[in-house]
PDB file of C-alpha atoms and ligand atoms in Angstrom:
ATOM      1  CA  MET A 254      67.599 -90.479 -22.267  1.00  0.00           C
ATOM      2  CA  ASN A 255      69.629 -91.657 -19.621  1.00  0.00           C
ATOM      3  CA  THR A 256      71.819 -94.714 -20.215  1.00  0.00           C
ATOM      4  CA  ALA A 257      74.200 -92.982 -17.076  1.00  0.00           C
ATOM      5  CA  VAL A 258      71.945 -95.776 -15.134  1.00  0.00           C
ATOM      6  CA  SER A 259      72.178 -98.550 -17.248  1.00  0.00           C
ATOM      7  CA  SER A 260      75.987 -98.157 -17.474  1.00  0.00           C
ATOM      8  CA  THR A 261      76.408 -98.714 -13.900  1.00  0.00           C
ATOM      9  CA  PRO A 262      75.397-102.217 -12.886  1.00  0.00           C
ATOM     10  CA  PRO A 263      73.105-102.696 -10.379  1.00  0.00           C
ATOM     11  CA  THR A 264      74.971-105.563  -7.832  1.00  0.00           C
ATOM     12  CA  GLU A 265      78.093-104.220  -5.619  1.00  0.00           C
ATOM     13  CA  THR A 266      79.553-107.550  -6.177  1.00  0.00           C
ATOM     14  CA  GLY A 267      80.061-110.401  -8.670  1.00  0.00           C
ATOM     15  CA  GLU A 268      81.890-108.127 -11.016  1.00  0.00           C
ATOM     16  CA  ALA A 269      84.993-106.869  -9.268  1.00  0.00           C
ATOM     17  CA  SER A 270      87.377-108.165 -11.284  1.00  0.00           C
ATOM     18  CA  ALA A 271      86.075-106.649 -14.350  1.00  0.00           C
ATOM     19  CA  VAL A 272      85.893-103.073 -12.764  1.00  0.00           C
ATOM     20  CA  ALA A 273      89.179-101.224 -12.254  1.00  0.00           C
ATOM     21  CA  ALA A 274      87.572 -98.224 -10.212  1.00  0.00           C
ATOM     22  CA  ARG A 275      84.225 -97.765  -8.618  1.00  0.00           C
ATOM     23  CA  GLY A 276      83.014 -94.636  -7.692  1.00  0.00           C
ATOM     24  CA  ARG A 277      79.572 -94.455  -5.497  1.00  0.00           C
ATOM     25  CA  GLN A 278      77.666 -91.830  -4.476  1.00  0.00           C
ATOM     26  CA  ILE A 279      80.824 -89.616  -5.096  1.00  0.00           C
ATOM     27  CA  VAL A 280      80.221 -85.219  -3.804  1.00  0.00           C
ATOM     28  CA  LYS A 281      83.121 -83.224  -4.156  1.00  0.00           C
ATOM     29  CA  ALA A 282      81.813 -79.999  -2.353  1.00  0.00           C
ATOM     30  CA  TYR A 283      83.743 -76.378  -2.593  1.00  0.00           C
ATOM     31  CA  GLY A 284      83.033 -74.293   0.221  1.00  0.00           C
ATOM     32  CA  ALA A 285      79.826 -73.786   2.269  1.00  0.00           C
ATOM     33  CA  GLY A 286      76.792 -72.433   2.807  1.00  0.00           C
ATOM     34  CA  GLU A 287      75.284 -70.391   0.282  1.00  0.00           C
ATOM     35  CA  THR A 288      78.507 -69.891  -2.172  1.00  0.00           C
ATOM     36  CA  GLN A 289      79.053 -74.246  -1.841  1.00  0.00           C
ATOM     37  CA  VAL A 290      79.813 -75.634  -5.382  1.00  0.00           C
ATOM     38  CA  LEU A 291      78.535 -79.046  -5.597  1.00  0.00           C
ATOM     39  CA  ALA A 292      81.617 -80.117  -8.107  1.00  0.00           C
ATOM     40  CA  LEU A 293      80.444 -83.779  -7.794  1.00  0.00           C
ATOM     41  CA  ASP A 294      76.810 -84.238  -7.021  1.00  0.00           C
ATOM     42  CA  HIS A 295      76.401 -88.198  -5.839  1.00  0.00           C
ATOM     43  CA  ILE A 296      77.976 -89.422  -8.728  1.00  0.00           C
ATOM     44  CA  ASP A 297      77.798 -93.679  -9.527  1.00  0.00           C
ATOM     45  CA  VAL A 298      80.122 -94.458 -12.202  1.00  0.00           C
ATOM     46  CA  ASP A 299      81.723 -98.166 -13.109  1.00  0.00           C
ATOM     47  CA  ILE A 300      85.199 -97.777 -15.154  1.00  0.00           C
ATOM     48  CA  MET A 301      85.699-101.267 -16.764  1.00  0.00           C
ATOM     49  CA  ARG A 302      88.809-102.776 -17.045  1.00  0.00           C
ATOM     50  CA  GLY A 303      90.620-102.947 -20.611  1.00  0.00           C
ATOM     51  CA  GLN A 304      88.412-100.412 -21.857  1.00  0.00           C
ATOM     52  CA  PHE A 305      89.026 -96.928 -22.813  1.00  0.00           C
ATOM     53  CA  THR A 306      86.607 -94.325 -21.022  1.00  0.00           C
ATOM     54  CA  ALA A 307      86.291 -91.005 -22.149  1.00  0.00           C
ATOM     55  CA  ILE A 308      84.479 -88.209 -19.488  1.00  0.00           C
ATOM     56  CA  MET A 309      83.020 -84.669 -21.393  1.00  0.00           C
ATOM     57  CA  GLY A 310      80.863 -82.169 -20.916  1.00  0.00           C
ATOM     58  CA  PRO A 311      80.780 -78.104 -20.475  1.00  0.00           C
ATOM     59  CA  SER A 312      83.516 -76.646 -19.194  1.00  0.00           C
ATOM     60  CA  GLY A 313      82.837 -76.600 -14.921  1.00  0.00           C
ATOM     61  CA  SER A 314      80.662 -79.435 -15.031  1.00  0.00           C
ATOM     62  CA  GLY A 315      83.089 -81.608 -12.761  1.00  0.00           C
ATOM     63  CA  LYS A 316      85.563 -83.377 -15.140  1.00  0.00           C
ATOM     64  CA  SER A 317      88.361 -82.545 -13.913  1.00  0.00           C
ATOM     65  CA  THR A 318      87.279 -83.408 -10.503  1.00  0.00           C
ATOM     66  CA  LEU A 319      85.730 -86.439 -10.832  1.00  0.00           C
ATOM     67  CA  LEU A 320      89.506 -87.986 -12.946  1.00  0.00           C
ATOM     68  CA  HIS A 321      91.273 -86.621  -9.678  1.00  0.00           C
ATOM     69  CA  CYS A 322      88.977 -87.904  -7.325  1.00  0.00           C
ATOM     70  CA  LEU A 323      88.941 -91.168  -9.217  1.00  0.00           C
ATOM     71  CA  ALA A 324      92.903 -91.200  -9.072  1.00  0.00           C
ATOM     72  CA  GLY A 325      93.327 -90.290  -5.518  1.00  0.00           C
ATOM     73  CA  LEU A 326      94.664 -87.270  -6.235  1.00  0.00           C
ATOM     74  CA  ASP A 327      92.315 -85.172  -4.519  1.00  0.00           C
ATOM     75  CA  THR A 328      89.639 -86.188  -1.626  1.00  0.00           C
ATOM     76  CA  VAL A 329      85.997 -86.683  -1.980  1.00  0.00           C
ATOM     77  CA  THR A 330      83.712 -84.747   1.026  1.00  0.00           C
ATOM     78  CA  SER A 331      81.660 -88.416   1.097  1.00  0.00           C
ATOM     79  CA  GLY A 332      81.024 -91.320  -1.056  1.00  0.00           C
ATOM     80  CA  ARG A 333      83.309 -94.225  -1.702  1.00  0.00           C
ATOM     81  CA  ILE A 334      85.727 -94.590  -4.071  1.00  0.00           C
ATOM     82  CA  GLU A 335      87.454 -98.009  -4.843  1.00  0.00           C
ATOM     83  CA  LEU A 336      90.550 -99.089  -7.742  1.00  0.00           C
ATOM     84  CA  GLY A 337      90.970-102.717  -8.450  1.00  0.00           C
ATOM     85  CA  GLY A 338      88.743-103.618  -5.305  1.00  0.00           C
ATOM     86  CA  THR A 339      90.567-101.209  -2.818  1.00  0.00           C
ATOM     87  CA  GLU A 340      88.895 -98.870  -1.245  1.00  0.00           C
ATOM     88  CA  ILE A 341      90.820 -95.556  -1.285  1.00  0.00           C
ATOM     89  CA  THR A 342      88.381 -92.961   0.397  1.00  0.00           C
ATOM     90  CA  GLY A 343      89.614 -93.190   3.912  1.00  0.00           C
ATOM     91  CA  LEU A 344      92.895 -94.526   3.059  1.00  0.00           C
ATOM     92  CA  LYS A 345      95.812 -92.645   4.806  1.00  0.00           C
ATOM     93  CA  ASP A 346      97.797 -90.458   3.080  1.00  0.00           C
ATOM     94  CA  LYS A 347     101.250 -92.923   2.775  1.00  0.00           C
ATOM     95  CA  ASP A 348      99.283 -95.409   1.478  1.00  0.00           C
ATOM     96  CA  LEU A 349      97.190 -93.492  -0.869  1.00  0.00           C
ATOM     97  CA  THR A 350     100.504 -92.321  -2.624  1.00  0.00           C
ATOM     98  CA  GLN A 351     102.281 -95.591  -2.384  1.00  0.00           C
ATOM     99  CA  LEU A 352      98.926 -97.093  -4.212  1.00  0.00           C
ATOM    100  CA  ARG A 353      98.921 -94.443  -6.901  1.00  0.00           C
ATOM    101  CA  ARG A 354     102.375 -95.091  -7.529  1.00  0.00           C
ATOM    102  CA  ASP A 355     102.293 -98.858  -7.997  1.00  0.00           C
ATOM    103  CA  ARG A 356      98.749 -98.763  -9.840  1.00  0.00           C
ATOM    104  CA  ILE A 357      97.969 -95.603 -11.855  1.00  0.00           C
ATOM    105  CA  GLY A 358      99.633 -93.696 -14.702  1.00  0.00           C
ATOM    106  CA  PHE A 359      99.023 -89.906 -15.599  1.00  0.00           C
ATOM    107  CA  VAL A 360      99.066 -88.392 -18.196  1.00  0.00           C
ATOM    108  CA  PHE A 361      98.272 -84.406 -17.856  1.00  0.00           C
ATOM    109  CA  GLN A 362      98.203 -81.757 -20.588  1.00  0.00           C
ATOM    110  CA  ALA A 363     101.409 -80.609 -19.721  1.00  0.00           C
ATOM    111  CA  PHE A 364     104.035 -83.281 -20.629  1.00  0.00           C
ATOM    112  CA  ASN A 365     105.573 -83.122 -16.817  1.00  0.00           C
ATOM    113  CA  LEU A 366     109.021 -84.577 -17.747  1.00  0.00           C
ATOM    114  CA  LEU A 367     112.132 -83.682 -15.993  1.00  0.00           C
ATOM    115  CA  PRO A 368     114.308 -81.575 -18.628  1.00  0.00           C
ATOM    116  CA  THR A 369     117.893 -82.786 -17.311  1.00  0.00           C
ATOM    117  CA  LEU A 370     116.947 -86.362 -17.961  1.00  0.00           C
ATOM    118  CA  SER A 371     116.914 -87.847 -20.696  1.00  0.00           C
ATOM    119  CA  ALA A 372     113.033 -89.645 -22.315  1.00  0.00           C
ATOM    120  CA  ARG A 373     114.748 -93.039 -21.106  1.00  0.00           C
ATOM    121  CA  GLU A 374     115.309 -91.936 -17.931  1.00  0.00           C
ATOM    122  CA  ASN A 375     112.265 -89.819 -17.870  1.00  0.00           C
ATOM    123  CA  ILE A 376     110.005 -92.891 -18.538  1.00  0.00           C
ATOM    124  CA  THR A 377     111.668 -95.036 -15.794  1.00  0.00           C
ATOM    125  CA  LEU A 378     111.921 -92.512 -13.177  1.00  0.00           C
ATOM    126  CA  PRO A 379     108.496 -93.514 -11.325  1.00  0.00           C
ATOM    127  CA  MET A 380     109.645 -96.850 -11.231  1.00  0.00           C
ATOM    128  CA  ASP A 381     113.284 -95.578 -10.527  1.00  0.00           C
ATOM    129  CA  ILE A 382     111.997 -93.820  -7.175  1.00  0.00           C
ATOM    130  CA  ALA A 383     109.971 -96.712  -5.937  1.00  0.00           C
ATOM    131  CA  GLY A 384     112.851 -99.374  -6.270  1.00  0.00           C
ATOM    132  CA  ARG A 385     111.122-101.301  -8.554  1.00  0.00           C
ATOM    133  CA  GLN A 386     112.667-102.743 -12.073  1.00  0.00           C
ATOM    134  CA  PRO A 387     110.941-101.935 -15.416  1.00  0.00           C
ATOM    135  CA  ASP A 388     110.548-105.444 -17.077  1.00  0.00           C
ATOM    136  CA  PRO A 389     112.734-105.475 -20.147  1.00  0.00           C
ATOM    137  CA  ALA A 390     110.621-106.920 -22.540  1.00  0.00           C
ATOM    138  CA  TRP A 391     107.527-104.628 -21.952  1.00  0.00           C
ATOM    139  CA  LEU A 392     109.364-101.892 -21.481  1.00  0.00           C
ATOM    140  CA  ASP A 393     110.988-102.447 -24.954  1.00  0.00           C
ATOM    141  CA  ARG A 394     106.939-103.166 -26.289  1.00  0.00           C
ATOM    142  CA  ILE A 395     106.033 -99.633 -24.901  1.00  0.00           C
ATOM    143  CA  ILE A 396     108.932 -98.041 -26.218  1.00  0.00           C
ATOM    144  CA  ALA A 397     107.815 -99.522 -29.760  1.00  0.00           C
ATOM    145  CA  THR A 398     104.223 -98.541 -29.453  1.00  0.00           C
ATOM    146  CA  VAL A 399     104.649 -94.773 -28.932  1.00  0.00           C
ATOM    147  CA  GLY A 400     107.509 -94.879 -31.265  1.00  0.00           C
ATOM    148  CA  LEU A 401     110.344 -93.135 -29.305  1.00  0.00           C
ATOM    149  CA  GLY A 402     113.359 -95.976 -30.716  1.00  0.00           C
ATOM    150  CA  GLU A 403     115.579 -93.542 -31.773  1.00  0.00           C
ATOM    151  CA  ARG A 404     115.189 -90.507 -29.639  1.00  0.00           C
ATOM    152  CA  LEU A 405     115.551 -92.220 -26.331  1.00  0.00           C
ATOM    153  CA  GLU A 406     118.609 -90.462 -25.259  1.00  0.00           C
ATOM    154  CA  HIS A 407     117.567 -87.290 -26.557  1.00  0.00           C
ATOM    155  CA  ARG A 408     116.363 -84.472 -23.477  1.00  0.00           C
ATOM    156  CA  PRO A 409     112.840 -83.282 -23.546  1.00  0.00           C
ATOM    157  CA  ARG A 410     113.929 -79.983 -24.799  1.00  0.00           C
ATOM    158  CA  GLN A 411     115.386 -81.854 -28.097  1.00  0.00           C
ATOM    159  CA  LEU A 412     112.080 -83.361 -28.730  1.00  0.00           C
ATOM    160  CA  SER A 413     108.683 -81.800 -30.306  1.00  0.00           C
ATOM    161  CA  GLY A 414     105.723 -81.240 -28.051  1.00  0.00           C
ATOM    162  CA  GLY A 415     104.064 -84.487 -29.455  1.00  0.00           C
ATOM    163  CA  GLN A 416     107.844 -86.489 -28.562  1.00  0.00           C
ATOM    164  CA  GLN A 417     107.149 -85.183 -25.291  1.00  0.00           C
ATOM    165  CA  GLN A 418     103.935 -86.059 -24.797  1.00  0.00           C
ATOM    166  CA  ARG A 419     104.883 -89.779 -26.426  1.00  0.00           C
ATOM    167  CA  VAL A 420     107.516 -90.157 -23.004  1.00  0.00           C
ATOM    168  CA  ALA A 421     105.059 -89.061 -20.897  1.00  0.00           C
ATOM    169  CA  VAL A 422     102.695 -92.045 -22.196  1.00  0.00           C
ATOM    170  CA  ALA A 423     105.083 -94.598 -21.896  1.00  0.00           C
ATOM    171  CA  ARG A 424     106.028 -93.127 -18.422  1.00  0.00           C
ATOM    172  CA  ALA A 425     102.762 -93.896 -17.800  1.00  0.00           C
ATOM    173  CA  LEU A 426     102.572 -97.272 -19.153  1.00  0.00           C
ATOM    174  CA  ALA A 427     105.774 -98.767 -18.215  1.00  0.00           C
ATOM    175  CA  SER A 428     104.586 -99.628 -14.611  1.00  0.00           C
ATOM    176  CA  GLN A 429     101.943-101.900 -16.396  1.00  0.00           C
ATOM    177  CA  PRO A 430      99.264 -99.958 -14.052  1.00  0.00           C
ATOM    178  CA  ASP A 431      96.389-101.027 -13.358  1.00  0.00           C
ATOM    179  CA  ILE A 432      94.456 -97.917 -14.745  1.00  0.00           C
ATOM    180  CA  VAL A 433      95.603 -94.636 -16.678  1.00  0.00           C
ATOM    181  CA  PHE A 434      94.357 -91.777 -16.229  1.00  0.00           C
ATOM    182  CA  GLY A 435      94.572 -88.749 -18.569  1.00  0.00           C
ATOM    183  CA  ASP A 436      93.629 -85.178 -18.090  1.00  0.00           C
ATOM    184  CA  GLU A 437      93.461 -83.512 -21.191  1.00  0.00           C
ATOM    185  CA  PRO A 438      96.534 -85.240 -22.698  1.00  0.00           C
ATOM    186  CA  THR A 439      96.237 -83.838 -26.247  1.00  0.00           C
ATOM    187  CA  GLY A 440      95.216 -80.360 -25.164  1.00  0.00           C
ATOM    188  CA  ASN A 441      98.894 -78.776 -26.152  1.00  0.00           C
ATOM    189  CA  LEU A 442      99.229 -80.866 -29.268  1.00  0.00           C
ATOM    190  CA  ASP A 443      98.594 -80.026 -33.152  1.00  0.00           C
ATOM    191  CA  SER A 444      95.840 -82.216 -34.404  1.00  0.00           C
ATOM    192  CA  ARG A 445      98.638 -84.505 -36.087  1.00  0.00           C
ATOM    193  CA  ALA A 446     100.772 -85.343 -32.604  1.00  0.00           C
ATOM    194  CA  GLY A 447      97.247 -85.507 -31.123  1.00  0.00           C
ATOM    195  CA  ALA A 448      95.948 -88.022 -33.197  1.00  0.00           C
ATOM    196  CA  GLU A 449      99.475 -89.929 -32.824  1.00  0.00           C
ATOM    197  CA  ILE A 450      99.175 -89.846 -28.698  1.00  0.00           C
ATOM    198  CA  LEU A 451      95.887 -90.686 -28.803  1.00  0.00           C
ATOM    199  CA  GLY A 452      96.411 -93.736 -31.465  1.00  0.00           C
ATOM    200  CA  PHE A 453      99.349 -94.586 -29.144  1.00  0.00           C
ATOM    201  CA  LEU A 454      96.577 -95.082 -26.112  1.00  0.00           C
ATOM    202  CA  ARG A 455      94.178 -96.643 -28.452  1.00  0.00           C
ATOM    203  CA  THR A 456      96.710 -99.524 -28.814  1.00  0.00           C
ATOM    204  CA  SER A 457      97.386 -99.323 -25.355  1.00  0.00           C
ATOM    205  CA  VAL A 458      94.320-100.968 -25.007  1.00  0.00           C
ATOM    206  CA  ASP A 459      93.179-103.172 -28.000  1.00  0.00           C
ATOM    207  CA  ASP A 460      97.017-104.631 -27.882  1.00  0.00           C
ATOM    208  CA  LEU A 461      98.006-104.136 -23.964  1.00  0.00           C
ATOM    209  CA  GLY A 462      95.162-104.600 -22.375  1.00  0.00           C
ATOM    210  CA  GLN A 463      95.137-101.331 -20.560  1.00  0.00           C
ATOM    211  CA  THR A 464      92.644 -99.337 -18.732  1.00  0.00           C
ATOM    212  CA  ILE A 465      92.208 -95.914 -19.700  1.00  0.00           C
ATOM    213  CA  VAL A 466      90.107 -92.884 -18.492  1.00  0.00           C
ATOM    214  CA  MET A 467      90.225 -89.341 -20.310  1.00  0.00           C
ATOM    215  CA  VAL A 468      89.029 -86.139 -20.020  1.00  0.00           C
ATOM    216  CA  THR A 469      88.198 -83.978 -23.192  1.00  0.00           C
ATOM    217  CA  HIS A 470      86.359 -81.645 -24.633  1.00  0.00           C
ATOM    218  CA  ASP A 471      87.266 -82.838 -28.101  1.00  0.00           C
ATOM    219  CA  PRO A 472      84.647 -84.978 -29.866  1.00  0.00           C
ATOM    220  CA  VAL A 473      87.390 -86.329 -31.902  1.00  0.00           C
ATOM    221  CA  ALA A 474      89.603 -87.443 -28.962  1.00  0.00           C
ATOM    222  CA  ALA A 475      86.518 -89.031 -27.449  1.00  0.00           C
ATOM    223  CA  SER A 476      85.943 -91.114 -30.785  1.00  0.00           C
ATOM    224  CA  TYR A 477      88.872 -93.159 -30.009  1.00  0.00           C
ATOM    225  CA  ALA A 478      87.120 -94.108 -26.513  1.00  0.00           C
ATOM    226  CA  ASP A 479      84.984 -97.285 -26.132  1.00  0.00           C
ATOM    227  CA  ARG A 480      82.236 -95.562 -23.935  1.00  0.00           C
ATOM    228  CA  VAL A 481      82.045 -91.821 -23.480  1.00  0.00           C
ATOM    229  CA  ILE A 482      80.113 -90.506 -20.097  1.00  0.00           C
ATOM    230  CA  TYR A 483      78.723 -86.679 -20.021  1.00  0.00           C
ATOM    231  CA  LEU A 484      78.871 -84.930 -17.165  1.00  0.00           C
ATOM    232  CA  ALA A 485      76.526 -81.726 -16.383  1.00  0.00           C
ATOM    233  CA  ASP A 486      76.615 -79.685 -13.153  1.00  0.00           C
ATOM    234  CA  GLY A 487      78.417 -82.350 -10.991  1.00  0.00           C
ATOM    235  CA  ARG A 488      76.280 -85.444 -12.614  1.00  0.00           C
ATOM    236  CA  ILE A 489      76.616 -88.085 -15.281  1.00  0.00           C
ATOM    237  CA  VAL A 490      73.836 -86.989 -17.534  1.00  0.00           C
ATOM    238  CA  ASP A 491      74.293 -89.228 -20.752  1.00  0.00           C
ATOM    239  CA  GLY A 492      76.667 -91.881 -21.665  1.00  0.00           C
ATOM    240  CA  MET A 493      77.700 -93.137 -25.287  1.00  0.00           C
ATOM    241  CA  GLU A 494      79.271 -96.659 -26.767  1.00  0.00           C
ATOM    242  CA  SER A 495      81.320 -96.947 -29.407  1.00  0.00           C
ATOM    243  CA  PRO A 496      81.423 -93.104 -30.228  1.00  0.00           C
ATOM    244  CA  THR A 497      82.336 -91.569 -33.531  1.00  0.00           C
ATOM    245  CA  ALA A 498      82.958 -87.891 -33.789  1.00  0.00           C
ATOM    246  CA  ASP A 499      79.950 -87.222 -35.199  1.00  0.00           C
ATOM    247  CA  ALA A 500      77.511 -88.522 -33.082  1.00  0.00           C
ATOM    248  CA  VAL A 501      79.605 -86.957 -29.909  1.00  0.00           C
ATOM    249  CA  LEU A 502      79.490 -83.474 -31.822  1.00  0.00           C
ATOM    250  CA  ASN A 503      75.407 -84.019 -32.204  1.00  0.00           C
ATOM    251  CA  ARG A 504      75.122 -84.905 -28.722  1.00  0.00           C
ATOM    252  CA  MET A 505      76.931 -81.664 -27.284  1.00  0.00           C
ATOM    253  CA  LYS A 506      75.081 -79.225 -29.880  1.00  0.00           C
ATOM    254  CA  ALA A 507      71.792 -81.265 -28.093  1.00  0.00           C
ATOM    255  CA  PHE A 508      73.248 -80.357 -24.791  1.00  0.00           C
ATOM    256  CA  ASP A 509      73.952 -76.892 -25.560  1.00  0.00           C
ATOM    257  CA  ALA A 510      70.257 -76.399 -27.091  1.00  0.00           C
ATOM    258  CA  ARG A 511      68.817 -78.203 -23.833  1.00  0.00           C
ATOM    259  CA  GLY A 512      71.061 -75.730 -22.089  1.00  0.00           C
ATOM    260  CA  ARG A 513      69.701 -72.551 -23.744  1.00  0.00           C
ATOM    261  CA  THR A 514      65.995 -73.255 -23.355  1.00  0.00           C
ATOM    262  CA  SER A 515      66.378 -74.441 -19.878  1.00  0.00           C
TER     263      SER A 515
HETATM  264  P1  LIG B 666      85.896 -79.117 -15.762  1.00  0.00           P
HETATM  265  O1  LIG B 666      86.961 -80.196 -15.732  1.00  0.00           O
HETATM  266  O2  LIG B 666      84.394 -79.721 -16.208  1.00  0.00           O
HETATM  267  O3  LIG B 666      86.004 -77.724 -16.164  1.00  0.00           O
HETATM  268  P2  LIG B 666      85.670 -79.114 -12.976  1.00  0.00           P
HETATM  269  O4  LIG B 666      86.203 -79.852 -12.044  1.00  0.00           O
HETATM  270  O5  LIG B 666      86.963 -77.713 -12.711  1.00  0.00           O
HETATM  271  O6  LIG B 666      85.382 -78.434 -13.768  1.00  0.00           O
HETATM  272  O7  LIG B 666      85.455 -77.794 -11.936  1.00  0.00           O
HETATM  273  C1  LIG B 666      83.573 -78.422 -11.542  1.00  0.00           C
HETATM  274  C2  LIG B 666      83.599 -76.689 -10.355  1.00  0.00           C
HETATM  275  O8  LIG B 666      83.842 -77.528  -9.314  1.00  0.00           O
HETATM  276  C3  LIG B 666      83.462 -75.663 -11.002  1.00  0.00           C
HETATM  277  O9  LIG B 666      82.282 -74.918 -11.053  1.00  0.00           O
HETATM  278  C4  LIG B 666      84.430 -75.376 -10.639  1.00  0.00           C
HETATM  279  O10 LIG B 666      84.753 -73.773 -10.623  1.00  0.00           O
HETATM  280  C5  LIG B 666      84.859 -75.558  -9.593  1.00  0.00           C
HETATM  281  N1  LIG B 666      86.232 -75.736  -8.713  1.00  0.00           N
HETATM  282  C6  LIG B 666      86.986 -77.076  -9.182  1.00  0.00           C
HETATM  283  N2  LIG B 666      88.096 -76.204  -8.319  1.00  0.00           N
HETATM  284  C7  LIG B 666      87.632 -75.735  -7.316  1.00  0.00           C
HETATM  285  C8  LIG B 666      88.291 -75.146  -5.938  1.00  0.00           C
HETATM  286  N3  LIG B 666      89.717 -75.809  -5.943  1.00  0.00           N
HETATM  287  N4  LIG B 666      87.906 -74.193  -5.418  1.00  0.00           N
HETATM  288  C9  LIG B 666      86.431 -73.916  -5.956  1.00  0.00           C
HETATM  289  N5  LIG B 666      85.966 -74.017  -6.704  1.00  0.00           N
HETATM  290  C10 LIG B 666      86.360 -75.444  -7.631  1.00  0.00           C
END
C-alpha cells in the first residue's frame, strides 16, 4: 500500500495554483560518513491549497524536520521546495525571512507570546513589525472565530493555556498567510482545550479557505485534517484521505506491528 505515490501529482506544471507548497526530492542529512542521519530521504510532497494536512509518524521519523524545511525555517541538504510557486531553496536569508513574514503563519507547541503585550497586541505584532496594517474586518473575523472577544486586553499570564494558544492561532491567521504550519499545536493542552484549537483550525480551513499543515502524533488531532501523510525513517510511506481517529489509530498499529516484525 503506497498511496503516497498517488498523492503526488505526476506533472510539475498546470496545477501550481492548487498547490500551496511543493517539495521534490527533499533530503536533509545530519552529520557525515557512518554517523550520518538522513532525517528526510528524497521526499516528494504536495500540500494542496485550502486543505488541512496532518503529518504523522513515529518519533524520529522526520516530521518536524519536514515541517521546518517546508516552512523555510530550516535548510535542505538537497532537493527543491516551492511555496506558492516561489522556490525557497536557494533564497538569500533576507528574502526568506521576508517571505516567511509575509506568507507563512506558525503555531508551535509553546505558545511563544510576549508576556508584556496584550492578547490583541500579540495578535498584530508580526504585522506591526512588518509595517503592515491588519485588515480590520478580517481581524474581527479571526478574533470571533477563535472566541477571544472578551479577553483581548488581557496579558498572556491572565489567560489559560487554551486561551493563549487561541491567541497564537489568531496571530498566525491575522496576516492572511498562504499557509499555516503547526508543530504539535495542541501538545501542551488538555483534551478539551486541544479540541477547541483543532476546531478553530478546521473552521479556518472550511470558512476562511486557509491552508494548514500540522505535525501531530495524536490520531484524534489528525482526524480534524483532510489528509494524513505518514512518515517513517525520513520517507513518506503512506497517506489517508478524510481520516477518522479510529482509522488513523488502526493504521498506526499496523505500522507498529510491521516495525516489530521487520
Ligand atoms: P520527529 O519530528 O518525527 O520526531 P525529527 O524531524 O525531529 O523527527 O528528527 C528526524 C531525525 O533527524 C531523527 O533521527 C533525529 O534524531 C535527527 N535530527 C533532528 N534534528 C537533528 C539535529 N539538529 N542534529 C542531528 N540529528 C538531528
